[in-house]
């Protein structure tokens, strides 16, 4: 069966770290759905790898053309969206699709794919840890950091809507748990 795995988590929870790990460990079975965004690339990010970096004009034109499965203004003035073409590309390669999306996008995708989808909510042990991780990554300036923390508060309210919740405390344990979850989901009929 064609399957999808949705990962959502408040910014700074470790989602990128976990998703990258899974893609490395299960490269034959999983493929990453590269989203489109209007935010600027961070240092080290490459167009077409982490995201398709689009102008707002281009993004909105694609919305009009119906190219997205879902799209959200995740942060003020910054759009993110899941492209239908990514799912088609990965399914045609025989892979399950891995999504890294915010909670609203995650819920839309879960609704869309139903039991073809496993929705995983990753969260930090507590807010202090989240704050520390966000600061240590230091990719955001202070006002963006505050916006991300506010958003994290909002996102934490959605964990009950996900199929599974994984608390990201010790990273090696999180990796193990996620690998087990993914393997079981892929193996299921
Ligand atoms: P997200 O994609 O959810 O915003 P990242 O994967 O970028 O989060 O992680 C945020 C920061 O926290 C990174 O610097 C990452 O190395 C670190 N991190 C992630 N998981 C853990 C963990 N279990 N323990 C300690 N630090 C972690
Ligand atoms: P970042 O800017 O840190 O890469 O990502 C910010 C947030 O946008 C993360 O919560 C990420 O999961 C979310 N995101 C990335 N791509 C998409 C997408 O295609 N759709 C939605 N709804 N959210 C996305």
CSV table of C-alpha atoms and ligand atoms in Angstrom, one decimal, residues 9-18 100 133-134 136-137 168-171 174, ligand 1:
chain,number,residue,atom,x,y,z
A,9,UNK,CA,6.5,18.9,16.6
A,10,UNK,CA,6.9,22.4,18.1
A,11,UNK,CA,10.0,24.1,16.5
A,12,UNK,CA,13.1,23.0,18.5
A,13,UNK,CA,11.7,19.6,19.6
A,14,UNK,CA,14.2,17.8,17.4
A,15,UNK,CA,12.1,16.9,14.4
A,16,UNK,CA,14.6,17.8,11.8
A,17,UNK,CA,17.2,15.7,13.6
A,18,UNK,CA,14.9,12.7,13.9
A,100,UNK,CA,7.8,17.3,8.3
A,133,UNK,CA,17.4,23.6,22.2
A,134,UNK,CA,16.0,26.5,20.3
A,136,UNK,CA,21.5,26.4,21.1
A,137,UNK,CA,20.5,26.0,17.5
A,168,UNK,CA,12.3,13.4,22.7
A,169,UNK,CA,14.5,13.2,25.8
A,170,UNK,CA,17.5,11.0,25.1
A,171,UNK,CA,18.2,11.2,21.4
A,174,UNK,CA,14.0,8.6,20.4
B,1,LIG,P1,13.1,21.1,15.0
B,1,LIG,O1,13.3,20.6,13.6
B,1,LIG,O2,12.0,20.4,15.7
B,1,LIG,O3,13.0,22.6,15.0
B,1,LIG,P2,15.9,20.4,15.5
B,1,LIG,O4,16.1,19.0,15.0
B,1,LIG,O5,16.5,21.5,14.7
B,1,LIG,O6,14.4,20.8,15.9
B,1,LIG,O7,16.6,20.5,17.0
B,1,LIG,C1,16.7,21.6,17.7
B,1,LIG,C2,18.1,21.6,18.4
B,1,LIG,O8,18.0,20.6,19.5
B,1,LIG,C3,19.2,21.2,17.6
B,1,LIG,O9,20.4,21.9,17.9
B,1,LIG,C4,19.4,19.7,17.9
B,1,LIG,O10,20.7,19.3,17.7
B,1,LIG,C5,19.0,19.6,19.4
B,1,LIG,N1,18.4,18.3,19.8
B,1,LIG,C6,17.5,17.6,19.1
B,1,LIG,N2,17.1,16.5,19.9
B,1,LIG,C7,17.8,16.5,21.0
B,1,LIG,C8,17.9,15.7,22.2
B,1,LIG,N3,17.2,14.6,22.3
B,1,LIG,N4,18.8,16.1,23.1
B,1,LIG,C9,19.5,17.2,23.0
B,1,LIG,N5,19.5,18.0,22.0
B,1,LIG,C10,18.7,17.7,20.9
